[in-house]
Tab-separated table of C-alpha atoms and ligand atoms in Angstrom:
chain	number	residue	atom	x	y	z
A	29	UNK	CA	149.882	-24.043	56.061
A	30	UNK	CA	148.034	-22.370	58.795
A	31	UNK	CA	148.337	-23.205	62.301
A	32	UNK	CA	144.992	-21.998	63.198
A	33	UNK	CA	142.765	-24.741	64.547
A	34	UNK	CA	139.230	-24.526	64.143
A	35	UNK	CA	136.761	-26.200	66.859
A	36	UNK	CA	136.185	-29.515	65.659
A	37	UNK	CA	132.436	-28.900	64.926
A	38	UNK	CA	133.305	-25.644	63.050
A	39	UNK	CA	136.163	-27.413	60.711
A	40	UNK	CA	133.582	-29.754	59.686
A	41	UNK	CA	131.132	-27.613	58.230
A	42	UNK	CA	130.473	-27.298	54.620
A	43	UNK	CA	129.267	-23.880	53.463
A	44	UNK	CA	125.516	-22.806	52.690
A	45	UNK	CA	124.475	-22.396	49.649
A	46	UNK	CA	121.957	-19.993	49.050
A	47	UNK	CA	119.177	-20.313	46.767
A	48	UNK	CA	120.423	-19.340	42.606
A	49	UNK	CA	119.235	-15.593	41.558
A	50	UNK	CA	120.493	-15.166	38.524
A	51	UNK	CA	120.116	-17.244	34.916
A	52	UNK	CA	122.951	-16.632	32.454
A	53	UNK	CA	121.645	-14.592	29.461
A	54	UNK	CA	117.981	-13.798	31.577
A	55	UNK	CA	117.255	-10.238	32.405
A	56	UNK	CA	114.560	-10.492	34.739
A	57	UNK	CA	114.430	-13.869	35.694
A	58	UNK	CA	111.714	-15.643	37.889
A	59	UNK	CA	113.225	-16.285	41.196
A	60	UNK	CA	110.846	-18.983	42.676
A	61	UNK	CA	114.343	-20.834	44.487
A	62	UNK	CA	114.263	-18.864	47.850
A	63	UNK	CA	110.391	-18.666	49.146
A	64	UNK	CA	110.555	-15.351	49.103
A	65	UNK	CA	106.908	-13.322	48.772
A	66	UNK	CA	107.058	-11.991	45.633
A	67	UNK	CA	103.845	-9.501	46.721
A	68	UNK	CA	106.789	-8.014	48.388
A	69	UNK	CA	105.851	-5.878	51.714
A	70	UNK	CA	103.223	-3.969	53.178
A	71	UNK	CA	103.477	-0.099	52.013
A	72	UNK	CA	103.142	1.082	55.798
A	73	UNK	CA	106.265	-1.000	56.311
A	74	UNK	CA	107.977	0.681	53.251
A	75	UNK	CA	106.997	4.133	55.054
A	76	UNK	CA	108.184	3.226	58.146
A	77	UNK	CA	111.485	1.848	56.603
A	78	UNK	CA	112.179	4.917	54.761
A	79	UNK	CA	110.759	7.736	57.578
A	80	UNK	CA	113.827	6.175	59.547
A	81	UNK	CA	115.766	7.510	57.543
A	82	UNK	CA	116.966	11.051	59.649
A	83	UNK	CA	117.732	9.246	62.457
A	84	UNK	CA	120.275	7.045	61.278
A	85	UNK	CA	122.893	8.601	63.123
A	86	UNK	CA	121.337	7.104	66.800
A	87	UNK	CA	121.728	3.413	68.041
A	88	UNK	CA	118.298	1.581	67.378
A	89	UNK	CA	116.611	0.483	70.661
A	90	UNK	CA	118.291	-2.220	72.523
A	91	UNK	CA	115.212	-3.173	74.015
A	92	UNK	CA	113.210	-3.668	70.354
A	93	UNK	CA	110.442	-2.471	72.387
A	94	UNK	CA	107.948	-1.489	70.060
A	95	UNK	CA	108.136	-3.776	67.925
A	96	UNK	CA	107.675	-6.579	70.649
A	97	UNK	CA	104.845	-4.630	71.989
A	98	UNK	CA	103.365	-4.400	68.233
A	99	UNK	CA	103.777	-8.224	67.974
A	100	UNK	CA	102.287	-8.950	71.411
A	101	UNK	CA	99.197	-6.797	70.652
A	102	UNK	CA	98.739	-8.864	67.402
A	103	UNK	CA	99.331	-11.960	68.897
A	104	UNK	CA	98.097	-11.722	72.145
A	105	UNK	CA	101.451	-12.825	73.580
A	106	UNK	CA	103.198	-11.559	76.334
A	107	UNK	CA	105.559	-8.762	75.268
A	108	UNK	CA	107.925	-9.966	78.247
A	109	UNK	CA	108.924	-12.745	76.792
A	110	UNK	CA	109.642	-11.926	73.030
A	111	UNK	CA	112.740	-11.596	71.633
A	112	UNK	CA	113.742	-10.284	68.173
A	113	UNK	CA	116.686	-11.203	66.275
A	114	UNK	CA	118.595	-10.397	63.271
A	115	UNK	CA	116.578	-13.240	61.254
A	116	UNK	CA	114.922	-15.991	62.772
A	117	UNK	CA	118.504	-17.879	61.980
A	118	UNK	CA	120.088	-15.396	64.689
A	119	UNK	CA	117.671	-16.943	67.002
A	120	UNK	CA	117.726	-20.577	66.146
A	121	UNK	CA	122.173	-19.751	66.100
A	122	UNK	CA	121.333	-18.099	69.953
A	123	UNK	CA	118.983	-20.845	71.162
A	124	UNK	CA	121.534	-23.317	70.419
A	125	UNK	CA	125.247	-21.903	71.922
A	126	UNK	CA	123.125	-21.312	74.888
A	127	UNK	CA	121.911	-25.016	75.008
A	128	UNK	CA	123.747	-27.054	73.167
A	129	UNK	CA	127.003	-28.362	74.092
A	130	UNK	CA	129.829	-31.030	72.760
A	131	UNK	CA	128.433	-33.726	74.386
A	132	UNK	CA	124.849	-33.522	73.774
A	133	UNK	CA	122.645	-34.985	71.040
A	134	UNK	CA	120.680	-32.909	68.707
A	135	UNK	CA	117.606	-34.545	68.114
A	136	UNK	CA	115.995	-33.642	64.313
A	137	UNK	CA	114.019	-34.816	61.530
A	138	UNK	CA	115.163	-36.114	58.403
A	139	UNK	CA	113.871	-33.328	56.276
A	140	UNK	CA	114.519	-30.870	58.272
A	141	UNK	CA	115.322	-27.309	58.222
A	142	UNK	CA	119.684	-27.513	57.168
A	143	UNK	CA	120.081	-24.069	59.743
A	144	UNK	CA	119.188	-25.822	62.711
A	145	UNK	CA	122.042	-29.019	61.789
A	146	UNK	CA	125.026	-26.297	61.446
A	147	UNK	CA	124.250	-24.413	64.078
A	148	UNK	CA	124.349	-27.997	66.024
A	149	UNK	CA	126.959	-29.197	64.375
A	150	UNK	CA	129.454	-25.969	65.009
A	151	UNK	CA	128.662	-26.572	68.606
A	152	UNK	CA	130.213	-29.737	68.290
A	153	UNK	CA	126.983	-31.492	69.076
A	154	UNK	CA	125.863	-34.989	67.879
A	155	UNK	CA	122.778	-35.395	65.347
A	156	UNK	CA	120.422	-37.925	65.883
A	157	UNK	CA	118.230	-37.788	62.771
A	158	UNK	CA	114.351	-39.148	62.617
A	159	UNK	CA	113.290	-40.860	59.488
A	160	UNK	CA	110.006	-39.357	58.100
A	161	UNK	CA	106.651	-41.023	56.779
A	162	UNK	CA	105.470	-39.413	53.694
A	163	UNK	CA	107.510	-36.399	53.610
A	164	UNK	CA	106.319	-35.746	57.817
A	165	UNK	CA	108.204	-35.285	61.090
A	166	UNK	CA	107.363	-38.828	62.237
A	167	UNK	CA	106.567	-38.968	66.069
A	168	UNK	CA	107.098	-41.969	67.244
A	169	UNK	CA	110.711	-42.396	65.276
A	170	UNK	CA	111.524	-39.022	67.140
A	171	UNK	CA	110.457	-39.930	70.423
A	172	UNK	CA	112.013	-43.590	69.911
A	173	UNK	CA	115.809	-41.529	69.294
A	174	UNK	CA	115.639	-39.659	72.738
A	175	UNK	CA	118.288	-40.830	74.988
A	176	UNK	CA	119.541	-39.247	78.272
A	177	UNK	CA	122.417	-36.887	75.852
A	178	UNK	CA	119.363	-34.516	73.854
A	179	UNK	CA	119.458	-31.542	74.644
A	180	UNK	CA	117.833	-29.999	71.514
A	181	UNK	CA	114.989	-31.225	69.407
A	182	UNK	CA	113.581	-28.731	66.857
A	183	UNK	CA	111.245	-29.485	63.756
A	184	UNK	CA	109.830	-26.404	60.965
A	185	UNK	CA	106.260	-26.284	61.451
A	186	UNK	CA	105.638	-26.414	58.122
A	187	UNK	CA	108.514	-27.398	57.635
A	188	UNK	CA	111.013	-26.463	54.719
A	189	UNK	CA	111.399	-28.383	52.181
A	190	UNK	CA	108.368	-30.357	52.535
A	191	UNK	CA	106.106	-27.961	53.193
A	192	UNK	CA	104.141	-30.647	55.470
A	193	UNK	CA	103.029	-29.942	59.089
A	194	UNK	CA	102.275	-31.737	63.004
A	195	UNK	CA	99.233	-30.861	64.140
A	196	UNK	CA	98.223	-29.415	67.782
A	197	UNK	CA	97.993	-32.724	69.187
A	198	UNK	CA	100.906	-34.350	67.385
A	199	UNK	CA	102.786	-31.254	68.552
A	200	UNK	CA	102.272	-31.730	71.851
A	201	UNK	CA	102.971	-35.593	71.828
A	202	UNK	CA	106.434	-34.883	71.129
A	203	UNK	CA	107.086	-32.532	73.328
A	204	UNK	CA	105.643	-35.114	75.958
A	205	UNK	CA	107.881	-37.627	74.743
A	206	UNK	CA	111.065	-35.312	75.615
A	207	UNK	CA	112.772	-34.949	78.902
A	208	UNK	CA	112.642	-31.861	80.817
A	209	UNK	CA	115.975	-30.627	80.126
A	210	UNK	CA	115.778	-30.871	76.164
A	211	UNK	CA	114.639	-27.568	74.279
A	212	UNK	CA	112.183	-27.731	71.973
A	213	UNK	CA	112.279	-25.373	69.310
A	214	UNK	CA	109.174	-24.918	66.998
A	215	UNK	CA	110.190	-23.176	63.852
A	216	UNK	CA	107.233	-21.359	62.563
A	217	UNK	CA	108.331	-19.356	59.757
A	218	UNK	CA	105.516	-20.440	57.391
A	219	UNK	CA	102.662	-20.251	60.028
A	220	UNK	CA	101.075	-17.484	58.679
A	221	UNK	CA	100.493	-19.580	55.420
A	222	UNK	CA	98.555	-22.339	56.930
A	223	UNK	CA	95.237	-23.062	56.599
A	224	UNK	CA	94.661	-26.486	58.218
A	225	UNK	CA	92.459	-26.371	61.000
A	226	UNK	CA	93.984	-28.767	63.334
A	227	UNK	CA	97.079	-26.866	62.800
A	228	UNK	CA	98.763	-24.745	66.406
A	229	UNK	CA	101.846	-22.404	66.091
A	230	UNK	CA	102.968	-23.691	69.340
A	231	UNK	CA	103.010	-20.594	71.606
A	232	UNK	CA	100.654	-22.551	74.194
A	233	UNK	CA	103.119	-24.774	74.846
A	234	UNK	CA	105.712	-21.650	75.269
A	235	UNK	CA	103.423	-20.348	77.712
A	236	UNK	CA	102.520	-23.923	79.629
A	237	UNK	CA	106.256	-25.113	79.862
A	238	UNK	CA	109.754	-23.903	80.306
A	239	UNK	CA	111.233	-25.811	77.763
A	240	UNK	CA	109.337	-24.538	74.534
A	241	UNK	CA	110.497	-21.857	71.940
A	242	UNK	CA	108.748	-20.922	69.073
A	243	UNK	CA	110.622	-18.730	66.460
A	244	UNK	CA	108.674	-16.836	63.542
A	245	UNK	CA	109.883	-14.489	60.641
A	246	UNK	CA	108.963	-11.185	58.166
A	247	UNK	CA	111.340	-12.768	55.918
A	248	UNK	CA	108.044	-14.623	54.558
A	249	UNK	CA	104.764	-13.553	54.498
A	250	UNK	CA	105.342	-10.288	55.422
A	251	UNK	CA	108.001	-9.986	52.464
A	252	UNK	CA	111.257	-8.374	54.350
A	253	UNK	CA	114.420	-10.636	54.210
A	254	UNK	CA	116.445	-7.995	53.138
A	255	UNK	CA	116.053	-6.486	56.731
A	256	UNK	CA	116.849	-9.359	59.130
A	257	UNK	CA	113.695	-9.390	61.435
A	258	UNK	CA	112.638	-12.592	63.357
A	259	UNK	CA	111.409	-13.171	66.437
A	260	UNK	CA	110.925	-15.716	69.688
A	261	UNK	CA	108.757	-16.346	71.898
A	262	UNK	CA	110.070	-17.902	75.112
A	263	UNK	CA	109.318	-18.853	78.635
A	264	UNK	CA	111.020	-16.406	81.228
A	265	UNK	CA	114.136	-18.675	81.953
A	266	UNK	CA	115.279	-19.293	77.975
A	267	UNK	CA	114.433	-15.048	77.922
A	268	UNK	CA	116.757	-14.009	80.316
A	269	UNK	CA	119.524	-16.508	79.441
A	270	UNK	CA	119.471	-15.607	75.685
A	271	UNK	CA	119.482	-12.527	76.105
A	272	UNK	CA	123.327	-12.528	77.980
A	273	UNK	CA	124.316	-13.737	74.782
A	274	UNK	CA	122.518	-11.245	72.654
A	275	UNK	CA	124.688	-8.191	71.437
A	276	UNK	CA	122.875	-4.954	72.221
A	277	UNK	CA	121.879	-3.985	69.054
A	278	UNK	CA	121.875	-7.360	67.205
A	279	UNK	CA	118.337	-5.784	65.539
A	280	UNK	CA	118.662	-2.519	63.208
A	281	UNK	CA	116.426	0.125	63.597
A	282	UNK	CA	115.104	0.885	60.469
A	283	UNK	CA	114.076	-2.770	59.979
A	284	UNK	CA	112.362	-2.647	63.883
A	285	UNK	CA	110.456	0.364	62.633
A	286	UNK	CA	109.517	-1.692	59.349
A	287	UNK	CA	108.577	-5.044	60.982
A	288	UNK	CA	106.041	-2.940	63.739
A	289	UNK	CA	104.161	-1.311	60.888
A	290	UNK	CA	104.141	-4.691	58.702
A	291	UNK	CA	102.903	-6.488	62.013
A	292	UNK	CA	100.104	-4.005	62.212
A	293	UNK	CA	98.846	-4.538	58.967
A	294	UNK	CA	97.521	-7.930	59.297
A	295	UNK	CA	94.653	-6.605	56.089
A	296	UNK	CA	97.710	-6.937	54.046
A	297	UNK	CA	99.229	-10.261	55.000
A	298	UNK	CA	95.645	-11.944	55.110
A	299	UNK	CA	95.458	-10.951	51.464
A	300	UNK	CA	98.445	-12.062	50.707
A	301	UNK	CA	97.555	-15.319	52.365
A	302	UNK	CA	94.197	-15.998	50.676
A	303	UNK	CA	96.388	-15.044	46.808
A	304	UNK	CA	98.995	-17.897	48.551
A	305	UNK	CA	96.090	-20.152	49.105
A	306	UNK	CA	94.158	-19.906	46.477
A	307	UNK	CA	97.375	-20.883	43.811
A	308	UNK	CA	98.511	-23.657	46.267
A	309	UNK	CA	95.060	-25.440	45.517
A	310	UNK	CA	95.457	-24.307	41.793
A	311	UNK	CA	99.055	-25.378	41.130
A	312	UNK	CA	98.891	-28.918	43.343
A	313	UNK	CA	95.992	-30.424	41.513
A	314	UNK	CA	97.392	-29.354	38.131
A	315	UNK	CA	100.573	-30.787	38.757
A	316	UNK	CA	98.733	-33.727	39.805
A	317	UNK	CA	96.851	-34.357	36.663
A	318	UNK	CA	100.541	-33.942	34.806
A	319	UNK	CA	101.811	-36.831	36.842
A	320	UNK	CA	103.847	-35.302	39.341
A	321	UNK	CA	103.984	-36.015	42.452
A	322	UNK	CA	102.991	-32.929	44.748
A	323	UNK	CA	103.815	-33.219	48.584
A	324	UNK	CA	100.969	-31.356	50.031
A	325	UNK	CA	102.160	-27.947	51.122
A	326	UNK	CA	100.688	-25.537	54.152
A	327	UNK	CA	103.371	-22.882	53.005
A	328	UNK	CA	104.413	-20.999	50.180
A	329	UNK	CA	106.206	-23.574	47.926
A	330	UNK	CA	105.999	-26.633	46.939
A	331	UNK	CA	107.650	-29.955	46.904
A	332	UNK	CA	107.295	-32.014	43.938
A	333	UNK	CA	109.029	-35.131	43.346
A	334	UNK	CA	109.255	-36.627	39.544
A	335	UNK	CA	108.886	-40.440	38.981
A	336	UNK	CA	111.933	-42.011	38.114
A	337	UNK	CA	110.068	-44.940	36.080
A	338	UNK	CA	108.537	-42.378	33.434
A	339	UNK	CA	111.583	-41.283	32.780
A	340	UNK	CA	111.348	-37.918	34.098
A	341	UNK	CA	113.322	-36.220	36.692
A	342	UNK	CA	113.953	-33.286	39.253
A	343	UNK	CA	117.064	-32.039	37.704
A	344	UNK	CA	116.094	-32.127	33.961
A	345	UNK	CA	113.012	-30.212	35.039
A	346	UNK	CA	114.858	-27.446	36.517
A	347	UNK	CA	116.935	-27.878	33.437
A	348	UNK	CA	113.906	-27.072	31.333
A	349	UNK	CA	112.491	-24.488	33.969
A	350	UNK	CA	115.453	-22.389	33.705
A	351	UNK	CA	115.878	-22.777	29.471
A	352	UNK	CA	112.685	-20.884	30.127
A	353	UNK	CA	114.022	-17.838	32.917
A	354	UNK	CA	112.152	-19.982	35.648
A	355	UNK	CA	114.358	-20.116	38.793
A	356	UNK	CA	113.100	-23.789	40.956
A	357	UNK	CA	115.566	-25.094	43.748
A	358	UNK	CA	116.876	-28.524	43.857
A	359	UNK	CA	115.851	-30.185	47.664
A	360	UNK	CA	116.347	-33.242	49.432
A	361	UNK	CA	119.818	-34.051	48.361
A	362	UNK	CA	118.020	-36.472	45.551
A	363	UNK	CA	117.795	-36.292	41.848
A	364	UNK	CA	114.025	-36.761	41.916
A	365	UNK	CA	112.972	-33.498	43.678
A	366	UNK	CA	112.023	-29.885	43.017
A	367	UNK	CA	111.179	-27.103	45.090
A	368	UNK	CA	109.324	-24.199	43.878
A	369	UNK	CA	108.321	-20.749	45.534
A	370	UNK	CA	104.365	-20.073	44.699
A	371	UNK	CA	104.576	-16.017	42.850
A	372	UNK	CA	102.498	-13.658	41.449
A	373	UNK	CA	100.054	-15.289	38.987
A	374	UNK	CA	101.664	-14.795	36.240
A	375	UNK	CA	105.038	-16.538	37.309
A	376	UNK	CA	102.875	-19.063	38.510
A	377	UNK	CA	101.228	-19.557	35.025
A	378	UNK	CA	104.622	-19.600	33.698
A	379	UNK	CA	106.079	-22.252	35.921
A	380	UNK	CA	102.344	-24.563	34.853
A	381	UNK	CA	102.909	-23.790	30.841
A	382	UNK	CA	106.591	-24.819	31.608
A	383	UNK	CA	106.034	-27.898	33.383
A	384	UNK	CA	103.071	-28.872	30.750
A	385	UNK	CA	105.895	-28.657	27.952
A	386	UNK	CA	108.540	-30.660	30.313
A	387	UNK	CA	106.115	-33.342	30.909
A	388	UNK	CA	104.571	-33.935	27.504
A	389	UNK	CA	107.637	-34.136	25.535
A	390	UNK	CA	109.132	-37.645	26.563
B	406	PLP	C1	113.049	-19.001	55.562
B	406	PLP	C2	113.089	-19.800	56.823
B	406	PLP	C3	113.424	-19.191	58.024
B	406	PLP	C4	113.601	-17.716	58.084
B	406	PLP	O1	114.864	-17.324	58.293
B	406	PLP	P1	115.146	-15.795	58.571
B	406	PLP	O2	116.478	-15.848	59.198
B	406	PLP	O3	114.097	-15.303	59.526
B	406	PLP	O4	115.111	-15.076	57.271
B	406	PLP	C5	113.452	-19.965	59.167
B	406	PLP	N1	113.144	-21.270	59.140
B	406	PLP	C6	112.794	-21.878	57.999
B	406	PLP	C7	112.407	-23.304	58.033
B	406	PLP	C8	112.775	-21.160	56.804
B	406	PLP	O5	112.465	-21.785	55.663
């Protein structure tokens, strides 16, 4: 036996499990369990990736300049005050050792993004967890958990699983709601996806109070997981402290070059946004008229949730998605859900024929 000890927050941890990519006996299967964009990236970010390649023998730039001055220009955000990270998860992991603390309270949501809960957890923080209403970050049970210990509150904006969002104003009544010295952290990695009109990314608040952080990613839209790229946007104080913390080069260059050029090309992620839209609509009221249960989505994926009473459920559906090379994820710790990445059409068609032959054979 070891006499190591961990922390007590780290030897409680279980492990993450990442999203299945494989099907026994499938060659190509479709992956649809990891919300990844299977339009894949811009081709000026594939040129920029691959141009890097002679200068592979220099340190990137410490200072990720150009690709916070690329995201500023397309944003209209202050430059100043971005950060980029290896993955939005770097950032939300940063945010948190430089906030969160043993004896503080984590305040969260009951669907919420798992990343945010380990990172809190390893701290050795408490969780206070919000119930939801209809598969949304509830306000009012949020604000009614706030006690003089948080420290932390952060929801997904949509959020992940549900796919459901706050709006503006129900944004900024929670932030109200929490004291001064609690960071709130606004998870935006599906922003780009949304189309709801009452629906703000949060980067006013960054830039009206000291206390507000919103993260984004080209893990999604912008089709790059495989290079680690997120980025924050921060009010001068959280800047300068996160950054102590920050190793030098905790971004790679070839994925800095990458994420610039796939920042620039906002022609190519609005197209891949209106495909995204326009198969949301399709595959929600098709579902629908099957009987299933669709949470409405503002990202790429959706949430569906099988009714126990006819006999069907989440698990035997995946079951049956997979018997046909159809990759879903299982969500919500329950037996009754299903999450599925929205694809190219024809996965998508796949995943409807599929779900047609799961649902009329009782
Ligand atoms: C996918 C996802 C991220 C992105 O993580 P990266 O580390 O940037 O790849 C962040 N938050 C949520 C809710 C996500 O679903």
């Amino acid at each position: 036996m070891s006499a190591l000890e961990p922390r007590p927050g780290v030897a409680r941890l279980a492990p993450y499990v990442q999203g299945k990519s494989s099907l026994e006996g499938v060659r190509e299967p479709i992956k649809l369990s990891s919300n990844e964009s299977s339009q894949g990236p811009s081709p000026l970010a594939i040129d920029a990736y691959t141009s890097y390649a002679d200068q592979l023998n220099r340190y990137p730039d410490g200072n990720q300049w150009e690709l916070r001055k690329a995201i500023g220009e397309v944003h209209g955000l202050d430059p100043d005050r971005i950060l980029c990270g290896n993955g939005s998860d770097e950032l939300i992991q940063l945010m948190v050792r430089a906030y969160v603390g043993g004896d503080h309270q984590a305040l969260l949501s009951e669907n919420g993004f798992v990343m945010s809960n380990i990172h809190c957890i390893s701290q050795g923080a408490e969780l206070v967890i919000a119930p939801e209403k209809n598969y949304r970050v509830d306000v009012d049970a949020m604000l009614e958990r706030v006690t003089q210990k948080t420290r932390f509150c952060t929801i997904a904006n949509p959020n992940n699983p549900t796919g459901t969002y706050l709006s503006g104003d129900e944004l900024r009544r929670l932030h109200a709601g929490l004291p001064d010295n609690c960071l709130f952290l606004v998870d935006d990695a599906y922003a780009e996806y949304v189309t709801a009109t009452d629906y703000s990314d949060g980067a006013d608040l960054v830039d009206e109070f000291d206390n507000v952080v919103m993260t984004r990613t080209f893990s999604k839209i912008y089709g790059l997981p495989a290079l680690r790229i997120g980025w924050a946007y921060c009010p001068t104080g959280v800047f300068n402290l996160v950054q102590r913390i920050r190793t030098p080069f905790n971004t790679n260059g070839p994925a800095l070059a990458a994420a610039a050029a796939a920042v620039r090309d906002q022609d190519f992620m609005l197209a891949v946004k209106e495909e995204n839209t326009l198969w949301r609509d399709r595959i929600s009221s098709h579902l629908r008229g099957l009987g299933v249960e669709v949470i409405p989505s503002q990202a790429n994926f959706y949430l569906l949730r099988f009714d126990e009473a006819s006999g069907k459920s989440g698990s035997e559906a995946a079951q049956f998605l997979q018997s046909q090379g159809i990759i879903p994820r299982p969500a919500g710790g329950s037996d009754q859900f299903l999450r599925i990445t929205i694809g190219m059409a024809a996965e998508n068609e796949a995943v409807l024929k599929a779900l047609d032959d799961y649902m009329s054979n009782s």
